[in-house]
Short mmCIF file of C-alpha atoms and ligand atoms in Angstrom, two decimals:
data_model
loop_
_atom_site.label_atom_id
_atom_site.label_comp_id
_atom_site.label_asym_id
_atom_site.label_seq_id
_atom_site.Cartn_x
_atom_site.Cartn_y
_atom_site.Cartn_z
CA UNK A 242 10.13 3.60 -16.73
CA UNK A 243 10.98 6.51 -14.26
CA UNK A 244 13.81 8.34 -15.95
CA UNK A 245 16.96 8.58 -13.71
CA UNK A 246 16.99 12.28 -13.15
CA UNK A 247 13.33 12.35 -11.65
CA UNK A 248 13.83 8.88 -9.46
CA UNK A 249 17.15 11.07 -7.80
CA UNK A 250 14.65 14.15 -7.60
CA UNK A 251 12.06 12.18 -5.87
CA UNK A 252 14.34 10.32 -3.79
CA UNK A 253 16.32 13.81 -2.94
CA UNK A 254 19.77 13.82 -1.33
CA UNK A 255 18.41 12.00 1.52
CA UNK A 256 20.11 8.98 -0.17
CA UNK A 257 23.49 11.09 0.10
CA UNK A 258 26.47 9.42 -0.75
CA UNK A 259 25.07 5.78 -1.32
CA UNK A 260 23.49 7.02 -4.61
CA UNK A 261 26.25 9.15 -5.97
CA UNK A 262 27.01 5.84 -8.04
CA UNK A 263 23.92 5.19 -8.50
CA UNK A 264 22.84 2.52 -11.38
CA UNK A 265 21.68 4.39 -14.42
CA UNK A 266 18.02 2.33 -13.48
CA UNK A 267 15.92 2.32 -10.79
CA UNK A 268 16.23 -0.41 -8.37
CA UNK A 269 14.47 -4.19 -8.33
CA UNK A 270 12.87 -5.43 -5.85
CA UNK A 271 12.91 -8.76 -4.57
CA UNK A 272 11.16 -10.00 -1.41
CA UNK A 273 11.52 -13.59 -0.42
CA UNK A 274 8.85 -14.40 2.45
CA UNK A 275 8.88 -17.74 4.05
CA UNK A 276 5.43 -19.09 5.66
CA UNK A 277 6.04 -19.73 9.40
CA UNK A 278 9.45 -20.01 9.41
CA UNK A 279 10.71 -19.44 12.96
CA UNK A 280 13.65 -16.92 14.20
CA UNK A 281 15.83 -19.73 15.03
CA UNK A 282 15.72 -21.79 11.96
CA UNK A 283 18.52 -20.30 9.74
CA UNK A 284 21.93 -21.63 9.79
CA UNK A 285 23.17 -17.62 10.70
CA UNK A 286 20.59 -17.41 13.50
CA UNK A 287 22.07 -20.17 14.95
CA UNK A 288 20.01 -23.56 13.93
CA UNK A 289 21.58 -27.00 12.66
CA UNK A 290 19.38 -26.66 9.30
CA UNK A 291 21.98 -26.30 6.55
CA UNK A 292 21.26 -22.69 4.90
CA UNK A 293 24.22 -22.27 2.72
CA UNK A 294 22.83 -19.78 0.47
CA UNK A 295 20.65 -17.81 2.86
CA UNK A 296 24.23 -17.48 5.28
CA UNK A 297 25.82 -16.18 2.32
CA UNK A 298 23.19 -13.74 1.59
CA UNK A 299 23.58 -12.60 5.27
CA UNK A 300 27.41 -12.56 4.86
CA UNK A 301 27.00 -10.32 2.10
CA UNK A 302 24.15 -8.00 3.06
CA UNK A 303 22.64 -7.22 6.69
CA UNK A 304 21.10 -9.65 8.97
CA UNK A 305 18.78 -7.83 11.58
CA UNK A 306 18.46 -9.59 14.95
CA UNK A 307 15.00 -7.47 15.85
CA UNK A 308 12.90 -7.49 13.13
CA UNK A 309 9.22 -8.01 13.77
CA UNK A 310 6.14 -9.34 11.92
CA UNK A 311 3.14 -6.81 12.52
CA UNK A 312 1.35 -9.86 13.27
CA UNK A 313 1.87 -13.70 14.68
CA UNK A 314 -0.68 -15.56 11.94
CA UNK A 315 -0.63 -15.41 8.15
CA UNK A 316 -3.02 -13.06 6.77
CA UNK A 317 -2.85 -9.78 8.93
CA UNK A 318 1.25 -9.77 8.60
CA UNK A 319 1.45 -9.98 5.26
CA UNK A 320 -1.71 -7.14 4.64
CA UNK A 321 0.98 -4.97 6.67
CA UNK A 322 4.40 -6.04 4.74
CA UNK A 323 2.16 -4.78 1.16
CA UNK A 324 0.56 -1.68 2.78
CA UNK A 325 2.80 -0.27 5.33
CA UNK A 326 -0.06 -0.71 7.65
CA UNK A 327 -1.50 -2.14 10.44
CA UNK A 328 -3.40 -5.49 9.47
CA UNK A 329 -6.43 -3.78 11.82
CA UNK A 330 -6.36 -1.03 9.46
CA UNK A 331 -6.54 -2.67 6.36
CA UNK A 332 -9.18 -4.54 6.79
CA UNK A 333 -7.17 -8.38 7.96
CA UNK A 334 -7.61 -8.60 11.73
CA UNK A 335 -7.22 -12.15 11.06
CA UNK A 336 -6.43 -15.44 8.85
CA UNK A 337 -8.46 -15.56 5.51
CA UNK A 338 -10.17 -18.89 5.01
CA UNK A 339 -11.74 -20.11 1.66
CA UNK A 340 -15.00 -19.40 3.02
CA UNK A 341 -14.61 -15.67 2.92
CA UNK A 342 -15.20 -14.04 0.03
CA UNK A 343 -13.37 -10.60 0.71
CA UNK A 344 -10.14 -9.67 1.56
CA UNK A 345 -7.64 -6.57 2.17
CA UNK A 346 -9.60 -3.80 1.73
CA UNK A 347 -10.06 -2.81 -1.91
CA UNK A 348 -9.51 1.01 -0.76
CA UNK A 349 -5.94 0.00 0.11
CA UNK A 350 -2.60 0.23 -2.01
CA UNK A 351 -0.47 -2.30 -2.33
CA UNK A 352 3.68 -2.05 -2.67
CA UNK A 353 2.95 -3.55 -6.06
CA UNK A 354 0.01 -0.95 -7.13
CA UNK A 355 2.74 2.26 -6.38
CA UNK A 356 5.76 -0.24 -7.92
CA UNK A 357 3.70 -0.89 -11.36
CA UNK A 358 2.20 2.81 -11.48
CA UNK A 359 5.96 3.43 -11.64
CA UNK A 360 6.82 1.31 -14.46
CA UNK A 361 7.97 -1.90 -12.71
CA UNK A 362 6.75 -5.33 -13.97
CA UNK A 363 5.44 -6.97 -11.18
CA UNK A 364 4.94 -10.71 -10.42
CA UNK A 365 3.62 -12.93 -7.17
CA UNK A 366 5.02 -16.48 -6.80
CA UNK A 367 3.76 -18.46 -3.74
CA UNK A 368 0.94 -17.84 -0.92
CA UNK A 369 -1.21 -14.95 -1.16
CA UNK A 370 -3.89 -15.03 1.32
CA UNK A 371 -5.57 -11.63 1.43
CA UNK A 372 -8.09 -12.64 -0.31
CA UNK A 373 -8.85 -15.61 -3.12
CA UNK A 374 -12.22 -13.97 -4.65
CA UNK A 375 -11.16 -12.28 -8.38
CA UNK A 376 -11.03 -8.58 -6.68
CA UNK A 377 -8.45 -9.42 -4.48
CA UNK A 378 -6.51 -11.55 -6.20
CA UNK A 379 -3.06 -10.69 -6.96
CA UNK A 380 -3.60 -9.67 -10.64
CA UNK A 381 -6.15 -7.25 -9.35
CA UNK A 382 -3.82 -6.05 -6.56
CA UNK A 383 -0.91 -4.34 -8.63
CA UNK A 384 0.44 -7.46 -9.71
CA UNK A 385 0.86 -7.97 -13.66
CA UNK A 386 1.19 -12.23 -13.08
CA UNK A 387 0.34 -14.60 -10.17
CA UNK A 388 1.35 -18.12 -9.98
CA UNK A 389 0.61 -20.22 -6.33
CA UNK A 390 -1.82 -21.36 -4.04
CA UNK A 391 -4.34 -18.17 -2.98
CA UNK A 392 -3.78 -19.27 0.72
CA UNK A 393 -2.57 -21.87 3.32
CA UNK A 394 -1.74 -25.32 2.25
CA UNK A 395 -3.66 -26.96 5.35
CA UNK A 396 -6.72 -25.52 4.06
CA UNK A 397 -9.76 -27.16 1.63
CA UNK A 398 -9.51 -27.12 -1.63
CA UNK A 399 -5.86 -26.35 -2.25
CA UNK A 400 -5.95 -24.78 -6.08
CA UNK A 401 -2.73 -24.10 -7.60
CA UNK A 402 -3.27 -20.47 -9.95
CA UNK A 403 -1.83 -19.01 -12.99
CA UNK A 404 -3.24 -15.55 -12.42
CA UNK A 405 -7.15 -15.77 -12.10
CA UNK A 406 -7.28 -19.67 -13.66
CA UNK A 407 -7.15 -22.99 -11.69
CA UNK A 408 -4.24 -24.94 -13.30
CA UNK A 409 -4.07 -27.99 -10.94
CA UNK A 410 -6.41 -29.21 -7.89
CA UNK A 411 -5.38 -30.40 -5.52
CA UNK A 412 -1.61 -28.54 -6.25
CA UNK A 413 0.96 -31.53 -5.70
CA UNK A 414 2.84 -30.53 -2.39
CA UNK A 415 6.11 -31.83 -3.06
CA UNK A 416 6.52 -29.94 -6.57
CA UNK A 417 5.91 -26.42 -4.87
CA UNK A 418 8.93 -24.63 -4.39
CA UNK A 419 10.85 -26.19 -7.04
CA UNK A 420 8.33 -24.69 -9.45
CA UNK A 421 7.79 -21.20 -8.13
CA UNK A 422 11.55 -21.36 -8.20
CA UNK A 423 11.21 -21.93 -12.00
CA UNK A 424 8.58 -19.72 -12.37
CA UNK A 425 10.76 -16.53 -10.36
CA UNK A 426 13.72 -17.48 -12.78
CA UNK A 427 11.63 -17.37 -16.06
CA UNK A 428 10.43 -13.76 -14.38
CA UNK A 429 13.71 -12.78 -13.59
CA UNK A 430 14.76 -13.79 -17.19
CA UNK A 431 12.26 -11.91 -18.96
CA UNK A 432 12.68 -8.79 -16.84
CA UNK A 433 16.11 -8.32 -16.72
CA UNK A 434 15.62 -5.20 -19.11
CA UNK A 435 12.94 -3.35 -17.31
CA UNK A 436 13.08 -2.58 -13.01
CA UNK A 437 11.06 -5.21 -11.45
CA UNK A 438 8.80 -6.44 -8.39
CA UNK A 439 9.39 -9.85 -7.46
CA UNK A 440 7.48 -11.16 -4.45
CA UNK A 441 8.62 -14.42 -3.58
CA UNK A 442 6.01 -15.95 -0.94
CA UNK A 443 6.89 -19.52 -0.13
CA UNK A 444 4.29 -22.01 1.01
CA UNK A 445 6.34 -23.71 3.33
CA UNK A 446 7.16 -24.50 5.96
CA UNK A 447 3.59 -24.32 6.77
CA UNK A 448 2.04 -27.58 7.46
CA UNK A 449 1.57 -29.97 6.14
CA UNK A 450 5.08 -30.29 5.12
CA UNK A 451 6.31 -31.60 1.86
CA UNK A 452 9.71 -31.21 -0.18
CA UNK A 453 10.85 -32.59 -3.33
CA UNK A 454 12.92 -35.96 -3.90
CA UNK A 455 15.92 -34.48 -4.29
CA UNK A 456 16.03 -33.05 -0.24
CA UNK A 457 13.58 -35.48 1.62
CA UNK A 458 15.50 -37.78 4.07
CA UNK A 459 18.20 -35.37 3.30
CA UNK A 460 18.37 -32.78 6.35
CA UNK A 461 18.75 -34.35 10.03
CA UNK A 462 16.30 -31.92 11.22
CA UNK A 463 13.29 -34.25 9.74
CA UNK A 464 10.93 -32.74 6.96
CA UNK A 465 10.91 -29.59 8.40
CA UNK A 466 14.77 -29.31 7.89
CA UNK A 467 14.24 -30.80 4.68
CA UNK A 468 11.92 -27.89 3.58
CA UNK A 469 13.88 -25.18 4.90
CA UNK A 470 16.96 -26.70 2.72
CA UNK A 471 15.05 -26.83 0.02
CA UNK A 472 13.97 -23.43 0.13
CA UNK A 473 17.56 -22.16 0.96
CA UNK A 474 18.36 -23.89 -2.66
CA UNK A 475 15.43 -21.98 -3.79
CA UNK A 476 16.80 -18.94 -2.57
CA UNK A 477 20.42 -19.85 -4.15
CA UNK A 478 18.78 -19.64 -7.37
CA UNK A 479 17.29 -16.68 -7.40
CA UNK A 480 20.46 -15.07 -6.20
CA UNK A 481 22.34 -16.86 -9.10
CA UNK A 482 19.96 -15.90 -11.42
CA UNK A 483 20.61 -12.34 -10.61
CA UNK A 484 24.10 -12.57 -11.27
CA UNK A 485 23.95 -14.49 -14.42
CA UNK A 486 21.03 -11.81 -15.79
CA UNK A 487 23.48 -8.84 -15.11
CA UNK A 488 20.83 -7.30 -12.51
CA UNK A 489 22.99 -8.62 -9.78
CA UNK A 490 24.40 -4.84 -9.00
CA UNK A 491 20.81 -3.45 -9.43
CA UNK A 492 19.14 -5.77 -7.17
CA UNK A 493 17.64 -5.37 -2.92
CA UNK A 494 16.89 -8.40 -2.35
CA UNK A 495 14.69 -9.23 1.23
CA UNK A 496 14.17 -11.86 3.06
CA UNK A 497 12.10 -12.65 6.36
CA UNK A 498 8.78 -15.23 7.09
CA UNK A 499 5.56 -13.66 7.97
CA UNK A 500 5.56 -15.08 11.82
CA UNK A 501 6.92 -17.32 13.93
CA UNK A 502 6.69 -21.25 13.77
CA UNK A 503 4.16 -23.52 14.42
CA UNK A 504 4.52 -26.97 15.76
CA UNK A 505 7.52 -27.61 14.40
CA UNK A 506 10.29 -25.54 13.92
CA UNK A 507 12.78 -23.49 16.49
CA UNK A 508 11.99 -19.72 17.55
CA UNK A 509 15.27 -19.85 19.24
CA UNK A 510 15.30 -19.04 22.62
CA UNK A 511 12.23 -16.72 22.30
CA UNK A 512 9.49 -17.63 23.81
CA UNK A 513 6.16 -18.19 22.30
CA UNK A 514 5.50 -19.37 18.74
CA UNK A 515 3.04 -18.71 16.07
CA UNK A 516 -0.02 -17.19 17.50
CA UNK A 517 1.43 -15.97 20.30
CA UNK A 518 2.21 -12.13 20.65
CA UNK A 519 5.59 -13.19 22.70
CA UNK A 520 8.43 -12.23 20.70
CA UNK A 521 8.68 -16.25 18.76
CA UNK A 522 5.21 -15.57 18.07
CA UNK A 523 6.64 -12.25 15.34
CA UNK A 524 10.49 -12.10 15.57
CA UNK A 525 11.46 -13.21 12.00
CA UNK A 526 14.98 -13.27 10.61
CA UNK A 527 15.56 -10.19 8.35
CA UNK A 528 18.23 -10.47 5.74
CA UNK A 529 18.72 -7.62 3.03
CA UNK A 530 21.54 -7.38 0.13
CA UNK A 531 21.81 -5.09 -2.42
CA UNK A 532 26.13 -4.96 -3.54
CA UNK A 533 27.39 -1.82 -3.04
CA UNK A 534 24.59 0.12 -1.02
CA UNK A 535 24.18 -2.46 1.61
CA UNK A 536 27.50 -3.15 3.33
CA UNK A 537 28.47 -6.78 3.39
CA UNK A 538 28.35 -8.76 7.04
CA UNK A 539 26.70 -6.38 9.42
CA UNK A 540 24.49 -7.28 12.13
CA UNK A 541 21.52 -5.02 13.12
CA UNK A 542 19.75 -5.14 16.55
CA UNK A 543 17.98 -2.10 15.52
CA UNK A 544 13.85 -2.59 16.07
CA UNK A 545 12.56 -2.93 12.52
CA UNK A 546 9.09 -3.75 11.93
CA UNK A 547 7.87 -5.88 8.37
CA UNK A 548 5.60 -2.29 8.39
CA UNK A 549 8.99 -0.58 6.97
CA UNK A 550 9.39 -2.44 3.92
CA UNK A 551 6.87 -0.69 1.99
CA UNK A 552 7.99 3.44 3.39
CA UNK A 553 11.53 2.15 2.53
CA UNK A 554 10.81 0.13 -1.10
CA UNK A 555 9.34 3.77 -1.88
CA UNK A 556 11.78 6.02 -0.90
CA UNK A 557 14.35 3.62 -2.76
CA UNK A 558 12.45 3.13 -6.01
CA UNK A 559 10.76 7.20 -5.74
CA UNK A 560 7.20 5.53 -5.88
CA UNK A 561 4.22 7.57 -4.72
CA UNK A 562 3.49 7.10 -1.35
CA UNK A 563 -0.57 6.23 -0.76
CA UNK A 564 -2.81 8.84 0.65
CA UNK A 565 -3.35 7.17 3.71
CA UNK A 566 -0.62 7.97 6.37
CA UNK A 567 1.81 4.51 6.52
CA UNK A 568 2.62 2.78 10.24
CA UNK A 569 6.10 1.63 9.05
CA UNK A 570 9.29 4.26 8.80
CA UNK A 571 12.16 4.54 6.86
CA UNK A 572 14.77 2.14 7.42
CA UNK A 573 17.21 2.27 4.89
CA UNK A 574 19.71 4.58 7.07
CA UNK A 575 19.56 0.99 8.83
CA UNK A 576 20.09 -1.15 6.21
CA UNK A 577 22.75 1.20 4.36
CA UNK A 578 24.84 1.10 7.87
CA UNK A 579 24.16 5.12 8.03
CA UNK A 580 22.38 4.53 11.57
CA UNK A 581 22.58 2.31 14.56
CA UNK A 582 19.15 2.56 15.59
CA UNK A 583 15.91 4.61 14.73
CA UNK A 584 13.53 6.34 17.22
CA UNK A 585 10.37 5.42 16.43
CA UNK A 586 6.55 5.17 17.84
CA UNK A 587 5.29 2.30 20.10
CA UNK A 588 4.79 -0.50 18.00
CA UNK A 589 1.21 -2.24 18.94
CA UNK A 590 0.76 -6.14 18.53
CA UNK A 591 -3.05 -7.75 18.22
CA UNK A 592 -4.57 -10.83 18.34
CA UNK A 593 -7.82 -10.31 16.20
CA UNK A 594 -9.01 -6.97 16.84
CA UNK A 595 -7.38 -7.57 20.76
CA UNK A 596 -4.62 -5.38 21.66
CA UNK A 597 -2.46 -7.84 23.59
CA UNK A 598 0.87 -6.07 24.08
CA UNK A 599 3.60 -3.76 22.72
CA UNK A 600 7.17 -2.87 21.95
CA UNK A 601 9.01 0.76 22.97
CA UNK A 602 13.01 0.51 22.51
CA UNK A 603 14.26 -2.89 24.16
CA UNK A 604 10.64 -2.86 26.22
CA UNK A 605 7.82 -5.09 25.82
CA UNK A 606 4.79 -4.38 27.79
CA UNK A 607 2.01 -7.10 28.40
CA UNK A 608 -1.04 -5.78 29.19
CA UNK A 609 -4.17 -8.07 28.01
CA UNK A 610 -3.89 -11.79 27.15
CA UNK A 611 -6.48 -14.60 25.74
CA UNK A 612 -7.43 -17.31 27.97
CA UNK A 613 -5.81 -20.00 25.90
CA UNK A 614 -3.96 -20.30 22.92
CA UNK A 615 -4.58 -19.73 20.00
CA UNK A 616 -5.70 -22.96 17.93
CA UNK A 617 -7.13 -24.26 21.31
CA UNK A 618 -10.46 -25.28 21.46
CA UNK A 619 -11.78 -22.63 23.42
CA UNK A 620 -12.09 -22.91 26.82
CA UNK A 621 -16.08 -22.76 28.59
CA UNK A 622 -17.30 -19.57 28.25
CA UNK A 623 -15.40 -18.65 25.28
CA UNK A 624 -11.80 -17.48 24.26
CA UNK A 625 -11.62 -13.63 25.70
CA UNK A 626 -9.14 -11.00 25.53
CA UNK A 627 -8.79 -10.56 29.33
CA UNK A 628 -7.12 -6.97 30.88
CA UNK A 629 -4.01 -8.72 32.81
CA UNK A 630 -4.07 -7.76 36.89
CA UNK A 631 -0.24 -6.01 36.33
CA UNK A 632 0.45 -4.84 32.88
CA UNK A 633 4.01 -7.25 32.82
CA UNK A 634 6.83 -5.43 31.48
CA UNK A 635 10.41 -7.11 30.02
CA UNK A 636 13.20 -5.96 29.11
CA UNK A 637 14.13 -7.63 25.76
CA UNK A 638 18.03 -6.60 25.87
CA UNK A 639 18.47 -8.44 29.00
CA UNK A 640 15.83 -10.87 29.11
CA UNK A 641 14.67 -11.78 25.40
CA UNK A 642 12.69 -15.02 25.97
CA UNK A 643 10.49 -12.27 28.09
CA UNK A 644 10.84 -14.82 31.40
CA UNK A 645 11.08 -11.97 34.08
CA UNK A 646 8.54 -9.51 34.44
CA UNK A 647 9.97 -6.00 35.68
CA UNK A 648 7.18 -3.87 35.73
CA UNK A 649 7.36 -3.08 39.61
CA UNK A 650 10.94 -1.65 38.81
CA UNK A 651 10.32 0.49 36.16
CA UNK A 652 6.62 2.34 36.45
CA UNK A 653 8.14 5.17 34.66
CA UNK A 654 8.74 2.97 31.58
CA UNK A 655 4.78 1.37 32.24
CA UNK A 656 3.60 4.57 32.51
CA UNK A 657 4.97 6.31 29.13
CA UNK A 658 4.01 2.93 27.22
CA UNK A 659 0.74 3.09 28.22
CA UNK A 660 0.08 6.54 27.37
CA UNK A 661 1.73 6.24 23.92
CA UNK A 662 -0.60 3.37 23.44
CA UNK A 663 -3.51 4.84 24.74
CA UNK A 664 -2.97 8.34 22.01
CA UNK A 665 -1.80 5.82 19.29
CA UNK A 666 -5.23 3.47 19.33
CA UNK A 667 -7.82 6.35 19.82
CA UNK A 668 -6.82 6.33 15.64
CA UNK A 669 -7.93 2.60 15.03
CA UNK A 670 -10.88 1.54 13.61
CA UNK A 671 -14.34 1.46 16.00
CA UNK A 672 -13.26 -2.50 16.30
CA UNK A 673 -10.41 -2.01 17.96
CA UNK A 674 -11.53 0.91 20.27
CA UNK A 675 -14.49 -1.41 20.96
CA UNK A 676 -12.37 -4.24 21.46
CA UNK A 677 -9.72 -2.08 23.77
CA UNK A 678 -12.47 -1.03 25.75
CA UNK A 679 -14.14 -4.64 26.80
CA UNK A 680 -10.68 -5.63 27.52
CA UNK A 681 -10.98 -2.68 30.04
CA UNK A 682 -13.84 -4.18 31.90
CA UNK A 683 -13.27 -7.31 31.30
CA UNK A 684 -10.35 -8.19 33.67
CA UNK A 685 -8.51 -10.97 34.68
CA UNK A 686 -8.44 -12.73 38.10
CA UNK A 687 -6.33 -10.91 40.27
CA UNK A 688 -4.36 -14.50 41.63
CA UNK A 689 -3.48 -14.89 37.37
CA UNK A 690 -0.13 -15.71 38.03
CA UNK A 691 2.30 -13.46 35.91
CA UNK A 692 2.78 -14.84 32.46
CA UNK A 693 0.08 -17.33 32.82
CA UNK A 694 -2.92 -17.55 30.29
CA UNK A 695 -5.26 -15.17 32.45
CA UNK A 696 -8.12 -16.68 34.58
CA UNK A 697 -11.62 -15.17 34.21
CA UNK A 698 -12.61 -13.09 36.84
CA UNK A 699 -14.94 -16.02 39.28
MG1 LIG B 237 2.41 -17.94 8.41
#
């Protein structure tokens, strides 16, 4: 355990006045991440679901209204919410299947290696997914325990693990988030002495959907409303738990889902959903409480990214920061209500390797596009990353379901975002660079309407 004086060395009096009565232990962790969830499907971002204990959390912590996932499928966002990273960095351009035997990159460092080479006891509960093979496994990725499915629940076979072991096969559905619940409060109990990591990834509400007897038939938002319930319980637990352990004072606890939703499920009025680099494709709800250093009932519509979790988890907890230079910032001036808004670089969003688009202040600038959706079959010729005729350019204040493209208007804006792109990816891997330059040649029919899935060149 870091002793007190050296965690307020290493944090230095950048924490200023919000650590003056600062708990005589370092801080826990806890980071609840739901699996497709969309932006629109919390009770305080404005859905019917009934999301009692996730509104209070918001009530009495920050909500942020612009968070984004660094990715819109499972894999690649949560390789960036553990590493501070780009998922094409790391090594997860895209979702891990059972038939692939690797993973994130085993030269990478997790949130959980710097947490636990600080003294925190560390435990997974949920989906994984970067990586089911024993190197990448949890337990071999900073984590001291692992409990959960190693990926998606659609996918074949569907173990349940303790750790490295198979416990149950198929893993029963409907039992899954009433028992990682159980298993986070038995962690919670037996860490209550000692800081702790507790990453909380649900299954659901990835398809298929299931929920226990106690909340099916219960929402009237169908089994997707039942799930979310269920998991809002979930989370009422672990916040009571927290209380009744005497850690509630000691506690950041963060919550968000990994992308946007699939076929069911509400992004709000964003447009786009999982899959999709439009904003419902990686605009998650972001709620963070910690009593006393995060004020109680602001909103944020500052652009976070899920890349800031890890630069900010370190800064809070003093942990080592890897050698490898991190693509998330800072944001606890945000989340402490010390700043309104942070300047930060262009934020890039992929598809694969594909550079599709990205986000500069309230802009969002379109420039290459697949020829169908993702999860299409593929149309002839194949599914290509296809250079757009007009980069298309929106204005996200104004216009946030990104439905009127004002490019023409603003070339000064088009013109610094592509330049910050172009300096930012001549630092990605030889995939990307490879992949950014076929997009180059390979452009789109010039009659593509705007916003349309682009048409090959004839
Ligand atoms: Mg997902």
């Amino acid at each position: 355990m870091i002793h007190r004086r050296a965690f307020l060395k290493s944090t230095g009096a950048a924490l200023g006045a919000t650590l003056r009565a600062a708990p005589a232990r370092l801080p826990n962790i806890v980071f609840i991440l739901c699996d497709d969830l969309g932006y629109g499907d919390l009770g305080c971002y404005g859905s019917r679901i009934r999301t009692p204990n996730l509104d209070r959390m918001a009530a009495e912590g920050v909500r942020f209204t612009n968070f984004c996932s660094a990715d819109p499928v499972c894999s690649p966002s949560r390789a960036a919410l553990l590493t501070g990273r780009y998922p094409t960095r790391v090594g997860v351009p895209r979702v891990l299947f059972p038939r692939d035997a690797g993973g994130l990159n085993r030269d990478e460092t997790t949130l959980a290696d710097v947490l636990k080479a600080g003294g925190y006891r560390t435990m997974c509960i949920g989906k994984w997914h970067l990586g089911h093979t024993p190197p990448y496994l949890p337990t071999s990725r900073g984590f001291d325990a692992y409990f959960g499915i190693p990926y998606s629940n659609d996918m074949s076979p569907r173990p349940l693990m303790r750790d490295t072991q198979v416990i149950e096969q198929p893993a029963r559905l409907e039992t899954l988030t009433r028992r990682y619940t159980e298993e986070a409060l038995g962690f919670l109990q037996k860490s209550a002495r000692e800081p702790f990591f507790l990453y909380l990834p649900h299954t659901f509400p990835h398809i298929p959907l299931a929920a226990s007897e106690r909340f099916r038939g219960k929402s009237a938002e169908g089994l997707y409303g039942d799930v979310v319930e269920e998991i809002d319980w979930s989370v009422g637990q672990v916040l009571r738990a927290l209380r009744e352990n005497g850690v509630d004072q000691d506690t950041l606890v963060m919550f968000s889902s990994d992308n946007g939703p699939w076929y069911q499920g509400s992004p709000g009025r964003l447009r786009g959903r999982k899959g999709t680099t439009y904003e419902g494709g990686i605009r998650e709800p972001f709620l963070a409480r910690w009593p006393g250093k995060i004020p109680a009932g602001p909103v944020s519509d500052a652009l976070a990214s899920m890349m800031d979790v890890f630069p900010t988890v370190a800064r809070l907890t003093g942990a080592s920061l890897p050698a490898k230079p991190l693509d998330g910032v800072d944001i606890w001036p945000l989340l402490a209500g010390e700043k309104e808004s942070i300047d930060r670089e262009i934020l890039l969003y992929f598809d694969n390797w594909d550079l599709q688009c990205a986000r500069w202040r309230n802009w969002k600038l379109h420039i290459a596009r697949h020829n169908s959706a993702a999860y299409s079959p593929a149309p002839p010729g194949g599914r290509h990353n296809l250079l757009l005729p007009r980069a298309e350019l929106y204005n996200l204040a104004e216009d946030p379901d990104e439905s009127y493209d004002v490019a023409a208007e603003n070339s000064a804006v088009v013109a610094e975002m592509e330049r910050r792109i172009r300096r930012l990816i001549s630092g990605f891997p030889a995939e990307v660079q490879q992949a950014y330059a076929e997009a180059q040649s390979r452009k789109a029919d010039p009659a593509t309407p705007t916003g349309a899935y682009p048409r090959p060149q004839p």
